[in-house]
Coordinates of C-alpha atoms in Angstrom, one line a residue:
M1 CA 109.6 99.7 93.0
I2 CA 109.9 96.5 95.0
K3 CA 106.9 94.3 94.1
S4 CA 105.0 92.2 96.7
K5 CA 106.3 88.9 95.3
L6 CA 109.9 90.1 95.5
K7 CA 109.4 91.2 99.1
Q8 CA 108.1 87.7 99.9
I9 CA 111.1 86.1 98.1
I10 CA 113.4 88.3 100.2
L11 CA 111.6 87.1 103.4
L12 CA 112.0 83.5 102.3
L13 CA 115.7 83.9 101.6
G14 CA 116.1 85.6 105.0
D15 CA 114.3 82.7 106.7
I16 CA 116.6 80.1 105.0
A17 CA 119.7 82.0 106.1
I18 CA 118.3 82.1 109.7
F19 CA 117.5 78.4 109.6
Y20 CA 121.1 77.5 109.1
L21 CA 122.5 80.3 111.3
A22 CA 120.2 79.1 114.1
L23 CA 121.3 75.5 113.6
Y24 CA 125.0 76.5 113.8
L25 CA 124.4 78.5 117.0
A26 CA 122.4 75.6 118.5
L27 CA 125.2 73.2 117.9
Y28 CA 127.7 75.7 119.4
L29 CA 125.5 76.1 122.5
R30 CA 125.0 72.3 122.8
Y31 CA 128.8 71.5 122.7
W32 CA 130.2 74.9 123.7
D33 CA 132.6 74.7 120.8
K34 CA 132.6 75.5 117.1
P35 CA 130.9 72.6 115.3
H36 CA 133.5 70.6 113.3
S37 CA 132.8 69.8 109.7
E38 CA 131.5 66.2 110.2
L39 CA 129.1 67.3 113.0
W40 CA 127.8 70.1 110.8
E41 CA 127.3 68.0 107.8
Q42 CA 125.5 65.3 109.7
N43 CA 123.1 67.8 111.4
S44 CA 122.6 70.0 108.4
A45 CA 121.7 67.0 106.2
A46 CA 119.1 65.9 108.7
F47 CA 117.7 69.3 109.5
T48 CA 117.4 70.4 105.9
W49 CA 114.4 68.1 105.5
V50 CA 113.0 69.6 108.7
F51 CA 113.5 73.1 107.3
L52 CA 111.5 72.3 104.2
V53 CA 108.6 71.2 106.5
W54 CA 108.9 74.4 108.5
L55 CA 108.8 76.6 105.4
L56 CA 105.7 74.8 104.3
V57 CA 104.0 75.3 107.7
F58 CA 105.0 79.0 107.7
Y59 CA 103.5 79.4 104.2
I60 CA 100.2 77.7 105.3
G61 CA 100.2 79.9 108.4
N62 CA 100.3 83.1 106.3
L63 CA 103.7 84.2 107.7
Y64 CA 104.6 85.4 104.2
D65 CA 101.5 87.5 103.9
L66 CA 102.6 91.2 104.2
K67 CA 99.3 92.2 105.8
N68 CA 100.3 90.3 108.9
F69 CA 103.2 92.8 109.5
V70 CA 100.7 95.5 110.6
H71 CA 100.2 94.2 114.1
K72 CA 103.3 92.7 115.9
G73 CA 101.1 90.9 118.4
R74 CA 99.2 89.1 115.6
L75 CA 102.5 88.2 113.9
V76 CA 103.9 86.7 117.1
E77 CA 100.6 84.8 117.6
K78 CA 100.7 83.3 114.1
Y79 CA 104.4 82.4 114.5
L80 CA 103.8 80.6 117.8
Q81 CA 100.9 78.6 116.2
S82 CA 103.0 77.7 113.3
L83 CA 106.0 76.8 115.5
A84 CA 103.9 74.4 117.6
I85 CA 102.8 72.6 114.4
A86 CA 106.3 72.6 113.0
L87 CA 107.8 71.1 116.1
V88 CA 105.3 68.3 116.2
L89 CA 105.9 67.5 112.6
S90 CA 109.7 67.6 113.2
I91 CA 109.4 65.2 116.1
I92 CA 107.4 62.8 113.9
F93 CA 109.9 63.1 111.2
F94 CA 112.9 62.2 113.4
Y95 CA 110.8 59.3 114.9
L96 CA 110.1 57.9 111.5
F97 CA 113.5 58.6 110.1
P98 CA 116.0 58.2 113.0
Y99 CA 119.5 59.6 112.8
N100 CA 121.7 57.5 115.1
N101 CA 124.8 59.5 114.7
I102 CA 123.3 62.8 116.0
S103 CA 120.9 63.8 118.8
P104 CA 118.2 65.5 116.8
K105 CA 115.6 65.9 119.5
T106 CA 117.9 67.7 121.9
N107 CA 119.3 69.8 119.1
L108 CA 115.7 70.6 118.0
V109 CA 114.8 72.1 121.3
I110 CA 117.9 74.3 121.4
F111 CA 117.4 75.2 117.7
A112 CA 113.7 76.2 118.3
G113 CA 114.7 78.7 120.9
V114 CA 117.5 80.2 119.0
F115 CA 115.5 80.3 115.7
S116 CA 112.5 82.0 117.4
G117 CA 114.7 84.9 118.6
L118 CA 116.3 85.3 115.2
F119 CA 113.1 84.8 113.2
L120 CA 111.1 87.4 115.2
A121 CA 114.0 89.9 115.1
W122 CA 114.2 89.4 111.3
R123 CA 110.5 89.9 110.9
F124 CA 110.4 93.0 113.0
F125 CA 113.3 94.5 111.1
F126 CA 111.7 93.7 107.8
S127 CA 108.4 95.2 109.1
Y128 CA 110.4 98.4 109.8
L129 CA 111.8 98.5 106.3
L130 CA 108.4 98.0 104.7
K131 CA 106.9 100.8 106.7
N132 CA 109.7 103.4 106.7
R133 CA 112.5 102.6 104.3
L134 CA 111.4 100.7 101.2
P135 CA 110.1 102.9 98.4
K136 CA 106.4 102.7 97.7
N137 CA 104.4 102.5 94.5
N138 CA 102.8 106.0 94.0
L139 CA 99.4 105.6 92.4
G140 CA 97.2 108.0 90.5
V141 CA 93.5 107.2 89.8
I142 CA 91.3 108.4 87.0
G143 CA 87.6 108.2 87.9
Y144 CA 85.9 107.1 91.1
H145 CA 84.1 104.0 92.4
P146 CA 83.2 103.1 96.0
H147 CA 85.6 100.2 95.8
L148 CA 88.4 102.8 95.4
A149 CA 87.6 104.1 98.9
E150 CA 88.1 100.6 100.3
L151 CA 91.6 100.5 98.7
I152 CA 92.6 104.0 99.8
K153 CA 91.7 103.2 103.4
E154 CA 93.5 99.8 103.2
F155 CA 96.7 101.3 101.9
K156 CA 96.7 104.1 104.6
S157 CA 96.2 101.6 107.4
N158 CA 98.6 99.0 105.9
P159 CA 101.7 100.9 104.6
H160 CA 103.5 97.6 104.6
L161 CA 101.7 96.7 101.3
G162 CA 103.8 99.3 99.5
Y163 CA 101.1 101.3 97.8
D164 CA 100.2 105.0 98.2
I165 CA 97.3 106.6 96.2
K166 CA 98.4 110.2 95.7
F167 CA 95.5 111.6 93.7
V168 CA 92.2 111.0 92.2
I169 CA 91.0 112.7 89.0
L170 CA 87.2 113.0 89.1
N171 CA 85.2 112.9 85.8
E172 CA 82.4 115.4 85.2
G173 CA 79.5 114.7 87.5
E174 CA 81.4 112.3 89.8
T175 CA 81.4 112.9 93.6
I176 CA 83.6 111.4 96.3
D177 CA 83.1 110.5 99.9
P178 CA 84.2 113.5 102.0
S179 CA 86.3 111.3 104.3
I180 CA 88.4 110.3 101.3
R181 CA 89.2 113.9 100.5
E182 CA 91.2 114.0 103.7
L183 CA 93.4 111.0 102.5
V184 CA 94.2 111.9 98.9
D185 CA 94.4 115.0 96.7
I186 CA 91.4 115.5 94.4
F187 CA 91.5 117.0 90.9
D188 CA 89.1 117.3 88.0
E189 CA 89.5 116.0 84.5
N190 CA 90.7 119.4 83.2
D191 CA 93.9 119.2 85.3
G192 CA 97.0 118.1 83.4
L193 CA 97.6 114.4 83.9
E194 CA 101.3 114.6 82.7
E195 CA 102.1 117.4 85.2
L196 CA 100.4 115.6 88.1
S197 CA 102.1 112.4 87.3
S198 CA 105.5 114.1 87.3
K199 CA 104.8 116.1 90.4
Y200 CA 103.7 113.0 92.5
K201 CA 106.3 110.7 90.9
I202 CA 103.5 108.3 89.8
T203 CA 104.5 104.7 89.0
N204 CA 101.0 103.3 88.2
I205 CA 97.7 104.8 87.0
I206 CA 94.5 103.0 87.9
L207 CA 91.6 103.5 85.5
A208 CA 88.2 103.5 87.1
K209 CA 86.8 104.8 83.8
D210 CA 86.6 102.9 80.5
V211 CA 89.4 104.3 78.3
N212 CA 87.5 103.4 75.1
S213 CA 84.7 105.8 76.1
S214 CA 87.0 108.9 75.9
P215 CA 89.4 109.6 73.0
E216 CA 90.7 112.6 75.1
L217 CA 91.6 110.3 78.0
K218 CA 93.4 107.9 75.6
R219 CA 95.4 110.9 74.3
R220 CA 96.4 112.0 77.7
L221 CA 97.4 108.5 78.8
F222 CA 99.5 108.2 75.6
N223 CA 101.3 111.4 76.4
C224 CA 102.3 109.9 79.7
L225 CA 104.1 106.9 78.1
P226 CA 107.6 108.6 78.2
L227 CA 107.2 108.8 82.0
G228 CA 107.4 105.0 82.3
I229 CA 104.0 104.7 84.0
S230 CA 102.1 101.4 84.1
Y231 CA 98.3 101.3 83.6
T232 CA 95.7 98.9 84.9
T233 CA 92.0 98.9 85.3
L234 CA 90.4 99.3 88.8
S235 CA 88.9 95.8 88.5
N236 CA 92.3 94.1 87.8
F237 CA 94.0 96.1 90.5
Y238 CA 91.3 95.4 93.0
E239 CA 91.6 91.7 92.2
K240 CA 95.3 91.7 92.7
I241 CA 95.1 93.3 96.1
T242 CA 92.1 91.5 97.6
D243 CA 92.1 88.2 95.7
R244 CA 88.5 88.9 94.8
V245 CA 86.7 90.0 91.6
P246 CA 84.8 93.2 92.2
L247 CA 81.2 92.4 91.0
E248 CA 80.0 95.9 91.0
I249 CA 82.7 97.0 88.5
I250 CA 82.7 94.3 85.9
G251 CA 80.2 93.6 83.2
Q252 CA 79.6 90.8 80.7
S253 CA 82.7 91.8 78.7
W254 CA 84.8 90.8 81.7
F255 CA 83.6 87.2 81.5
L256 CA 84.2 87.1 77.8
E257 CA 87.8 88.3 78.3
N258 CA 88.7 86.2 81.3
L259 CA 86.7 82.9 81.4
D260 CA 87.9 80.9 78.4
L261 CA 86.8 77.4 79.4
A262 CA 88.4 75.8 76.4
D263 CA 91.8 77.1 77.6
K264 CA 91.4 75.0 80.8
K265 CA 90.7 71.6 79.2
I266 CA 94.1 70.1 80.0
F267 CA 94.0 71.4 83.5
E268 CA 90.5 69.9 84.0
F269 CA 91.6 66.5 82.7
I270 CA 94.6 66.5 85.1
K271 CA 92.4 67.7 88.0
R272 CA 89.7 65.0 87.3
S273 CA 92.4 62.3 87.3
F274 CA 93.8 63.5 90.6
D275 CA 90.3 63.8 92.1
L276 CA 89.4 60.2 91.1
I277 CA 92.6 58.6 92.4
L278 CA 92.8 60.6 95.6
A279 CA 89.0 60.1 96.4
I280 CA 89.3 56.3 96.0
I281 CA 92.5 56.3 98.2
F282 CA 90.9 58.5 100.9
L283 CA 87.7 56.5 100.9
L284 CA 89.6 53.3 101.5
V285 CA 91.7 54.8 104.2
T286 CA 88.8 56.3 106.1
L287 CA 86.4 53.4 105.8
P288 CA 87.7 51.7 108.9
F289 CA 86.8 54.8 111.0
W290 CA 83.2 55.0 109.7
P291 CA 81.7 52.7 112.4
F292 CA 83.1 54.9 115.1
I293 CA 81.8 58.1 113.4
L294 CA 78.4 56.5 112.9
L295 CA 78.2 55.4 116.5
A296 CA 79.2 58.8 117.8
I297 CA 76.4 60.4 115.6
K298 CA 73.8 57.9 116.9
L299 CA 74.8 58.6 120.5
S300 CA 74.7 62.4 120.0
S301 CA 71.1 62.6 118.9
A302 CA 68.3 60.6 117.4
G303 CA 68.0 60.4 113.6
P304 CA 69.8 59.0 110.6
V305 CA 73.6 59.0 110.5
F306 CA 73.8 60.4 106.9
F307 CA 72.4 63.6 105.6
S308 CA 71.7 64.0 101.9
Q309 CA 70.4 67.1 100.1
Y310 CA 70.1 68.2 96.5
R311 CA 72.6 70.8 95.5
M312 CA 73.3 72.5 92.2
G313 CA 76.2 71.0 90.3
Q314 CA 78.2 72.0 87.2
N315 CA 76.2 73.5 84.3
N316 CA 73.1 73.8 86.7
I317 CA 72.6 70.0 86.9
P318 CA 71.3 69.1 90.4
F319 CA 72.8 66.2 92.3
K320 CA 72.4 64.6 95.7
M321 CA 75.2 65.6 98.1
Y322 CA 76.1 63.3 101.0
K323 CA 77.4 64.3 104.5
F324 CA 77.6 62.8 108.0
R325 CA 74.7 64.4 109.9
T326 CA 75.8 67.1 112.3
M327 CA 72.5 68.6 113.3
R328 CA 69.5 67.5 115.4
T329 CA 66.6 66.4 113.3
A330 CA 63.9 67.3 115.8
N331 CA 62.3 70.7 115.1
N332 CA 64.7 71.3 112.2
N333 CA 63.3 73.3 109.3
Y334 CA 66.6 72.8 107.4
A335 CA 67.1 76.5 106.9
L336 CA 70.5 77.8 106.0
T337 CA 73.2 77.3 108.7
V338 CA 74.1 80.3 110.7
Q339 CA 77.1 81.1 112.9
N340 CA 76.9 79.3 116.2
D341 CA 73.8 77.4 115.0
K342 CA 72.1 75.8 118.0
R343 CA 70.9 72.9 115.9
I344 CA 74.5 71.5 115.6
T345 CA 75.2 68.7 118.1
G346 CA 78.4 68.5 120.2
V347 CA 79.7 65.7 118.0
G348 CA 78.5 67.6 114.9
K349 CA 80.5 70.7 116.0
I350 CA 83.7 68.6 116.2
M351 CA 83.0 67.0 112.8
R352 CA 82.4 70.4 111.2
Q353 CA 85.6 71.9 112.7
T354 CA 87.7 68.9 111.4
R355 CA 85.7 68.6 108.2
L356 CA 85.0 64.9 109.0
D357 CA 81.3 65.5 108.0
E358 CA 82.5 66.0 104.4
I359 CA 84.0 62.5 104.1
P360 CA 80.9 61.0 102.4
Q361 CA 81.4 63.6 99.6
L362 CA 84.2 61.4 98.4
I363 CA 81.4 59.4 96.8
N364 CA 80.2 62.5 95.0
I365 CA 83.8 63.1 93.7
I366 CA 84.1 59.5 92.5
K367 CA 80.8 59.9 90.7
G368 CA 82.1 63.0 89.0
Q369 CA 79.6 65.4 90.6
M370 CA 82.1 67.3 92.7
S371 CA 85.8 68.0 93.0
F372 CA 88.1 68.4 96.0
I373 CA 88.5 72.1 95.2
G374 CA 85.8 74.4 93.8
P375 CA 82.9 76.7 94.8
R376 CA 80.7 75.2 97.5
P377 CA 77.5 73.8 96.0
E378 CA 74.3 75.7 96.9
R379 CA 70.7 74.4 97.2
P380 CA 68.7 74.9 93.9
E381 CA 65.9 76.8 95.6
F382 CA 68.3 79.3 97.1
I383 CA 70.1 79.7 93.7
A384 CA 66.8 80.8 92.1
E385 CA 66.4 83.4 94.8
L386 CA 70.0 84.6 94.8
K387 CA 70.1 85.0 91.0
E388 CA 67.4 87.7 91.4
N389 CA 69.6 89.7 93.8
V390 CA 73.2 88.9 93.0
P391 CA 74.5 89.6 89.5
F392 CA 76.2 86.7 87.6
F393 CA 75.5 84.3 90.5
D394 CA 74.9 81.3 88.2
I395 CA 78.4 81.8 86.6
R396 CA 79.9 79.9 89.5
T397 CA 78.3 76.7 88.2
L398 CA 80.6 76.8 85.1
V399 CA 83.0 74.6 87.2
K400 CA 82.4 71.6 89.4
P401 CA 81.6 72.4 93.1
G402 CA 84.1 71.4 95.6
I403 CA 84.6 70.2 99.2
S404 CA 86.7 73.3 99.9
G405 CA 87.3 76.5 97.9
W406 CA 88.9 79.9 97.7
D407 CA 86.2 81.4 99.8
Q408 CA 86.4 78.8 102.5
I409 CA 90.1 79.6 103.2
S410 CA 89.6 83.4 103.2
G411 CA 89.2 83.4 107.0
E412 CA 85.8 85.2 106.8
Y413 CA 82.5 83.9 107.8
H414 CA 79.8 84.6 105.2
S415 CA 76.1 84.4 106.0
A416 CA 73.3 83.9 103.6
S417 CA 72.7 87.7 103.3
V418 CA 72.9 89.3 99.8
A419 CA 76.0 91.3 100.8
D420 CA 77.9 88.2 102.1
T421 CA 76.8 86.2 99.1
M422 CA 78.2 88.8 96.8
K423 CA 81.5 88.7 98.6
K424 CA 81.5 84.9 98.5
L425 CA 80.9 85.1 94.7
Q426 CA 83.8 87.5 94.4
Y427 CA 86.1 84.8 95.8
D428 CA 84.5 82.1 93.6
L429 CA 85.0 84.2 90.4
F430 CA 88.6 84.8 91.4
Y431 CA 89.1 81.0 91.6
I432 CA 87.2 80.3 88.3
K433 CA 89.4 82.8 86.5
N434 CA 92.7 81.8 88.0
R435 CA 92.2 78.1 88.7
S436 CA 95.3 76.0 88.3
L437 CA 97.1 73.1 90.0
Y438 CA 99.2 75.7 92.0
L439 CA 96.0 77.4 93.2
D440 CA 94.3 74.1 94.0
I441 CA 97.4 72.9 96.0
T442 CA 97.4 76.3 97.9
I443 CA 93.7 75.8 98.8
I444 CA 94.4 72.3 100.0
L445 CA 97.3 73.4 102.2
K446 CA 95.2 76.3 103.6
T447 CA 92.3 74.0 104.2
I448 CA 94.6 71.7 106.3
K449 CA 95.6 74.7 108.3
T450 CA 91.9 75.6 108.9
I451 CA 91.2 72.0 110.1
I452 CA 94.2 72.0 112.5
A453 CA 93.2 75.4 113.9
H454 CA 89.6 74.2 114.4
Q455 CA 88.2 77.0 112.2
G456 CA 85.5 74.9 110.5
R457 CA 81.9 76.0 110.1

């Protein structure tokens, strides 16, 4: 079966081919003649750097996310947004690094038009292949959990993801949502697993039941080994598909198996070094703009220009976090921020959208209280309350809180409700488990995209 990563690599290789094909056609249209070798070498050398920028912009814009292939309109919208950013960056590049022997700006305009047609045609063709031609991973499930219903519906509405749950084997006493019965075949634990796996050509079996609790289940799974079937737990599969850790499925043993803090010591040292160096640089670069920001805050409403509040840091150690004030102080009970909060000033709204209000937190980073990337810090009084309703909530304080995090780039708005807090914790646990330089860089790039798109809080 073609894995998601391989599909994304195929997309990337197709984009690279289209880049150079579009450049060749753009030069042909510009001069109405086949580009000679010298002209091609000069332009391809200059545009290769531009191509790298475009690929980065496309990655940040989620144009390699297979979920975006479901709706063509959304795909076109995301492409046009990314194209606008890529063109601006390309113009800046050619301004900073002029190429006198070619006409890059004119060629860029022609190239953008040609490339857009080829790019969208390639994406629509690949979307057709994903939906109708490429083989899917046929899945069988043993046991049931409400999270499974979420995955079944996700795969039925997003065939581009390449998964199809064929059957669910219910254990004794388990029930299933009637609506799910219409989407998959249901069997009981007495039905033959080997026969069902062969009949449905199963490639993967998802275990929603603890294998160690049933010797008979172990035996049946062992007998399926000759069929070349892969096995995974529901929690691991759910994490792979959603980029979240399913709180309702895992227990204390999951944390013992997945959160080895000693294994991350080298990463934490490198991360702290980058945090300190970059925080000092950004603080020095932004300091000249502070007077203008402070003046804008003062003119927007009465009150102090800075806002400080105690938040819970790593290992449950409280610290005072700093921000530029974005809310009115009059009649403000300092309750949790809600979507479209009327306490936010006009200037404050702009600062929140562009994350300018977070600049003073560079001081927290220099002091070692925060990092650029990590779970957002919560107020101590709210943590005490949330720990009563959200399991394992205090685990998120095992790492330093950050200015931005995996939850912040998810594209979802999470309120202070228990349900939203649990979902936010699912993202935080995913980050804590998988944190790495690669993941941190990904979050930074996605945060930049959020800022550019004005999707701040």
